[in-house]
Amino acid sequence: MPAEPRQVEAPERLWRVERATTALRFSRISPVDAESDRAGNRFDVPGGGVLYAASDPRGAYAETIAQFRPSALVAELDAEGLEPGRVPYGALPREWRASRRLRALQLVDPRPFVDIDHPATHAFLTREASDVLRALGVGSLDIALVRGPSRTLTRALAGWVYTRVDEHGQGCYSGIRYSSRIGSQECWAVFDGTAVRLVSELDIGRDDEALNEVATQLDIVVS
């Protein structure tokens, strides 16, 4: 029996961290930027919008504060001393927290999501999206490639899933379920065409339990 992609339902409530001034803003990327591994996000779709969210606040924080992780080069620079007033590397600035909110959202009548991490999905895409994979020099899809550094590949897969339609011309899927590359947090790339509703929003305090749990794991100090 031919493999089918693993399809899953999103939780009733999803979470994301975003700027206070832009609630539930879908990410968009140009066709030119989509060809660069340095631009955009993992599952951005040229010509479409994608809203990124996580199953719980920890996942939302992990995806957004990872940029503040210290590196070996940064540690060497810090050892030479900080300039007055400069935030230490490996610290989450207070200004960053003040300018962002933790928001909960719901999806309205969503369609299934494709679990991009599942072996059945890899087998299905290897067969059905073979032209996409061949163009990128990929013979067989697996988890190492899906979670690897090539955004060109993951965006091409997202674009293929995004353009699948049923007999009525409606999109077959509401998006992609994936695991964060930062850890094992469950994340969701929601395609435009799926209605989203804001449920609640919270200021991000220094004593936020989920934030501090993730920051400790990533060796980041919350300022």
CSV table of C-alpha atoms in Angstrom, one decimal:
chain,number,residue,atom,x,y,z
A,1,MET,CA,0.0,0.0,0.0
A,2,PRO,CA,1.5,3.4,-1.0
A,3,ALA,CA,2.7,5.5,1.9
A,4,GLU,CA,0.7,8.6,2.8
A,5,PRO,CA,1.9,11.6,4.8
A,6,ARG,CA,1.2,11.5,8.5
A,7,GLN,CA,-1.6,13.9,9.2
A,8,VAL,CA,-2.1,15.4,12.7
A,9,GLU,CA,-4.5,17.9,14.3
A,10,ALA,CA,-3.1,21.0,16.0
A,11,PRO,CA,-3.8,21.6,19.7
A,12,GLU,CA,-6.8,23.7,20.6
A,13,ARG,CA,-4.4,26.5,21.7
A,14,LEU,CA,-1.1,27.6,20.2
A,15,TRP,CA,1.5,30.1,21.4
A,16,ARG,CA,3.8,32.6,19.9
A,17,VAL,CA,6.1,35.4,21.0
A,18,GLU,CA,6.0,38.4,18.7
A,19,ARG,CA,6.4,42.2,18.7
A,20,ALA,CA,3.7,44.0,20.7
A,21,THR,CA,2.8,46.1,17.6
A,22,THR,CA,2.2,43.2,15.2
A,23,ALA,CA,-0.3,40.6,16.4
A,24,LEU,CA,-0.5,37.3,14.5
A,25,ARG,CA,1.5,38.5,11.6
A,26,PHE,CA,2.1,35.9,8.9
A,27,SER,CA,5.7,35.6,7.6
A,28,ARG,CA,6.2,36.3,3.9
A,29,ILE,CA,9.2,35.8,1.7
A,30,SER,CA,10.1,36.9,-1.9
A,31,PRO,CA,11.0,34.3,-4.5
A,32,VAL,CA,14.5,35.7,-4.6
A,33,ASP,CA,15.1,35.4,-0.9
A,34,ALA,CA,13.5,32.0,-0.9
A,35,GLU,CA,16.5,30.7,-2.8
A,36,SER,CA,18.9,31.7,0.0
A,37,ASP,CA,19.5,29.6,3.1
A,38,ARG,CA,20.4,32.8,4.9
A,39,ALA,CA,17.0,34.5,4.5
A,40,GLY,CA,13.6,33.9,5.9
A,41,ASN,CA,12.3,31.0,8.0
A,42,ARG,CA,12.3,27.2,7.6
A,43,PHE,CA,8.9,26.8,6.1
A,44,ASP,CA,8.2,30.2,4.4
A,45,VAL,CA,6.3,29.9,1.1
A,46,PRO,CA,6.9,32.3,-1.8
A,47,GLY,CA,3.6,33.9,-2.7
A,48,GLY,CA,2.0,32.8,0.6
A,49,GLY,CA,2.0,33.5,4.3
A,50,VAL,CA,3.0,31.3,7.2
A,51,LEU,CA,2.3,31.9,10.9
A,52,TYR,CA,4.7,30.2,13.2
A,53,ALA,CA,3.6,29.0,16.6
A,54,ALA,CA,4.3,26.3,19.3
A,55,SER,CA,2.2,23.9,21.3
A,56,ASP,CA,3.3,25.6,24.6
A,57,PRO,CA,5.0,28.8,25.8
A,58,ARG,CA,8.3,27.1,26.2
A,59,GLY,CA,8.5,26.3,22.5
A,60,ALA,CA,7.5,29.8,21.6
A,61,TYR,CA,10.3,31.2,23.8
A,62,ALA,CA,12.9,28.7,22.5
A,63,GLU,CA,12.3,29.7,18.9
A,64,THR,CA,12.7,33.4,19.6
A,65,ILE,CA,15.4,33.7,22.3
A,66,ALA,CA,17.9,31.2,20.8
A,67,GLN,CA,19.6,34.2,19.0
A,68,PHE,CA,20.9,35.3,22.4
A,69,ARG,CA,22.8,32.1,23.1
A,70,PRO,CA,26.5,32.7,23.8
A,71,SER,CA,29.1,31.4,21.4
A,72,ALA,CA,32.8,30.6,21.9
A,73,LEU,CA,33.9,33.7,20.0
A,74,VAL,CA,31.5,35.9,22.1
A,75,ALA,CA,32.9,34.4,25.3
A,76,GLU,CA,36.4,35.3,24.2
A,77,LEU,CA,35.3,38.9,23.5
A,78,ASP,CA,33.5,39.2,26.8
A,79,ALA,CA,36.6,38.0,28.6
A,80,GLU,CA,38.3,41.2,27.4
A,81,GLY,CA,35.8,43.3,29.2
A,82,LEU,CA,32.5,45.0,28.3
A,83,GLU,CA,32.0,48.5,27.2
A,84,PRO,CA,30.0,50.5,29.8
A,85,GLY,CA,26.2,50.1,29.3
A,86,ARG,CA,26.5,47.2,26.9
A,87,VAL,CA,24.4,44.1,27.5
A,88,PRO,CA,26.6,41.1,28.1
A,89,TYR,CA,26.5,38.4,25.4
A,90,GLY,CA,24.3,35.5,26.6
A,91,ALA,CA,21.9,37.9,28.2
A,92,LEU,CA,18.3,38.6,27.1
A,93,PRO,CA,17.9,42.4,27.2
A,94,ARG,CA,15.0,44.0,29.1
A,95,GLU,CA,14.2,46.0,26.1
A,96,TRP,CA,13.6,42.9,24.1
A,97,ARG,CA,11.1,41.7,26.7
A,98,ALA,CA,9.3,45.0,26.9
A,99,SER,CA,8.8,45.2,23.1
A,100,ARG,CA,7.2,41.7,22.8
A,101,ARG,CA,4.2,39.8,24.0
A,102,LEU,CA,3.4,36.1,24.6
A,103,ARG,CA,0.2,35.5,22.7
A,104,ALA,CA,-2.2,32.5,22.7
A,105,LEU,CA,-4.2,31.8,19.5
A,106,GLN,CA,-6.7,29.4,18.1
A,107,LEU,CA,-7.2,28.1,14.6
A,108,VAL,CA,-10.7,28.3,13.2
A,109,ASP,CA,-11.9,25.1,11.4
A,110,PRO,CA,-8.4,24.0,10.4
A,111,ARG,CA,-7.6,21.2,8.0
A,112,PRO,CA,-5.0,18.5,9.0
A,113,PHE,CA,-1.3,19.3,9.3
A,114,VAL,CA,1.4,17.3,7.7
A,115,ASP,CA,3.9,15.9,10.2
A,116,ILE,CA,7.1,16.7,8.4
A,117,ASP,CA,9.2,14.7,10.9
A,118,HIS,CA,7.4,11.3,10.4
A,119,PRO,CA,9.0,8.5,8.3
A,120,ALA,CA,5.7,8.0,6.5
A,121,THR,CA,5.8,11.6,5.4
A,122,HIS,CA,9.4,11.2,4.2
A,123,ALA,CA,8.5,8.2,2.1
A,124,PHE,CA,5.4,10.0,0.7
A,125,LEU,CA,7.3,13.2,-0.3
A,126,THR,CA,10.2,11.2,-1.7
A,127,ARG,CA,7.7,9.6,-4.1
A,128,GLU,CA,5.2,12.4,-4.7
A,129,ALA,CA,7.5,15.4,-4.6
A,130,SER,CA,10.4,13.7,-6.4
A,131,ASP,CA,10.8,16.6,-8.9
A,132,VAL,CA,11.3,19.0,-6.1
A,133,LEU,CA,13.9,16.8,-4.4
A,134,ARG,CA,15.8,16.1,-7.6
A,135,ALA,CA,16.1,19.8,-8.4
A,136,LEU,CA,17.9,20.1,-5.1
A,137,GLY,CA,20.0,17.1,-5.5
A,138,VAL,CA,18.1,15.0,-2.9
A,139,GLY,CA,17.4,11.3,-3.7
A,140,SER,CA,15.6,10.3,-0.6
A,141,LEU,CA,14.2,12.4,2.2
A,142,ASP,CA,14.9,11.6,5.9
A,143,ILE,CA,14.9,13.3,9.3
A,144,ALA,CA,18.5,14.5,9.0
A,145,LEU,CA,17.6,16.5,5.9
A,146,VAL,CA,14.3,17.8,7.3
A,147,ARG,CA,16.0,19.1,10.4
A,148,GLY,CA,19.2,20.1,8.7
A,149,PRO,CA,20.4,23.7,7.8
A,150,SER,CA,19.0,23.9,4.3
A,151,ARG,CA,16.1,26.3,4.3
A,152,THR,CA,16.0,26.0,0.6
A,153,LEU,CA,14.9,22.4,1.0
A,154,THR,CA,12.4,22.8,3.8
A,155,ARG,CA,10.8,25.8,2.0
A,156,ALA,CA,10.5,23.8,-1.2
A,157,LEU,CA,8.8,21.0,0.7
A,158,ALA,CA,6.5,23.6,2.4
A,159,GLY,CA,5.6,25.1,-1.0
A,160,TRP,CA,4.7,21.6,-2.3
A,161,VAL,CA,2.4,20.9,0.6
A,162,TYR,CA,1.0,24.4,0.4
A,163,THR,CA,-0.1,24.0,-3.2
A,164,ARG,CA,-2.0,20.6,-2.7
A,165,VAL,CA,-5.7,21.1,-3.3
A,166,ASP,CA,-8.8,18.9,-3.1
A,167,GLU,CA,-11.4,18.4,-5.8
A,168,HIS,CA,-13.0,21.7,-4.8
A,169,GLY,CA,-9.8,23.7,-5.2
A,170,GLN,CA,-9.4,24.1,-1.5
A,171,GLY,CA,-6.1,23.6,0.2
A,172,CYS,CA,-5.7,20.0,1.6
A,173,TYR,CA,-3.6,21.1,4.6
A,174,SER,CA,-3.5,23.9,7.1
A,175,GLY,CA,0.2,23.7,7.4
A,176,ILE,CA,3.2,21.7,8.8
A,177,ARG,CA,3.9,20.2,12.2
A,178,TYR,CA,7.6,20.1,13.0
A,179,SER,CA,10.0,19.8,15.9
A,180,SER,CA,12.1,22.8,16.8
A,181,ARG,CA,15.8,22.6,15.9
A,182,ILE,CA,16.6,24.2,19.2
A,183,GLY,CA,15.2,21.2,21.1
A,184,SER,CA,12.3,18.8,21.0
A,185,GLN,CA,9.5,21.4,21.3
A,186,GLU,CA,6.5,20.9,19.0
A,187,CYS,CA,6.0,23.7,16.5
A,188,TRP,CA,3.5,24.5,13.8
A,189,ALA,CA,3.8,26.4,10.5
A,190,VAL,CA,0.2,27.6,9.8
A,191,PHE,CA,-0.6,28.4,6.2
A,192,ASP,CA,-2.6,31.5,5.3
A,193,GLY,CA,-6.1,30.5,4.3
A,194,THR,CA,-6.5,29.1,7.8
A,195,ALA,CA,-8.2,31.6,10.0
A,196,VAL,CA,-6.6,32.4,13.3
A,197,ARG,CA,-8.1,34.1,16.4
A,198,LEU,CA,-6.2,35.9,19.2
A,199,VAL,CA,-7.2,34.4,22.6
A,200,SER,CA,-5.0,36.3,25.0
A,201,GLU,CA,-1.7,38.1,25.4
A,202,LEU,CA,0.7,38.6,28.3
A,203,ASP,CA,3.6,40.9,29.0
A,204,ILE,CA,6.9,39.0,29.3
A,205,GLY,CA,8.2,39.5,32.8
A,206,ARG,CA,11.6,38.7,34.1
A,207,ASP,CA,10.1,36.1,36.4
A,208,ASP,CA,8.2,34.3,33.7
A,209,GLU,CA,8.6,30.6,34.6
A,210,ALA,CA,8.6,29.2,31.0
A,211,LEU,CA,11.0,31.9,29.8
A,212,ASN,CA,13.4,31.2,32.6
A,213,GLU,CA,13.2,27.4,32.1
A,214,VAL,CA,14.2,27.8,28.4
A,215,ALA,CA,16.8,30.5,29.2
A,216,THR,CA,18.5,28.2,31.7
A,217,GLN,CA,18.6,25.4,29.1
A,218,LEU,CA,20.2,27.7,26.5
A,219,ASP,CA,22.6,29.4,29.0
A,220,ILE,CA,20.9,32.7,28.6
A,221,VAL,CA,20.6,35.2,31.5
A,222,VAL,CA,17.2,37.0,31.6
A,223,SER,CA,17.7,40.8,32.2
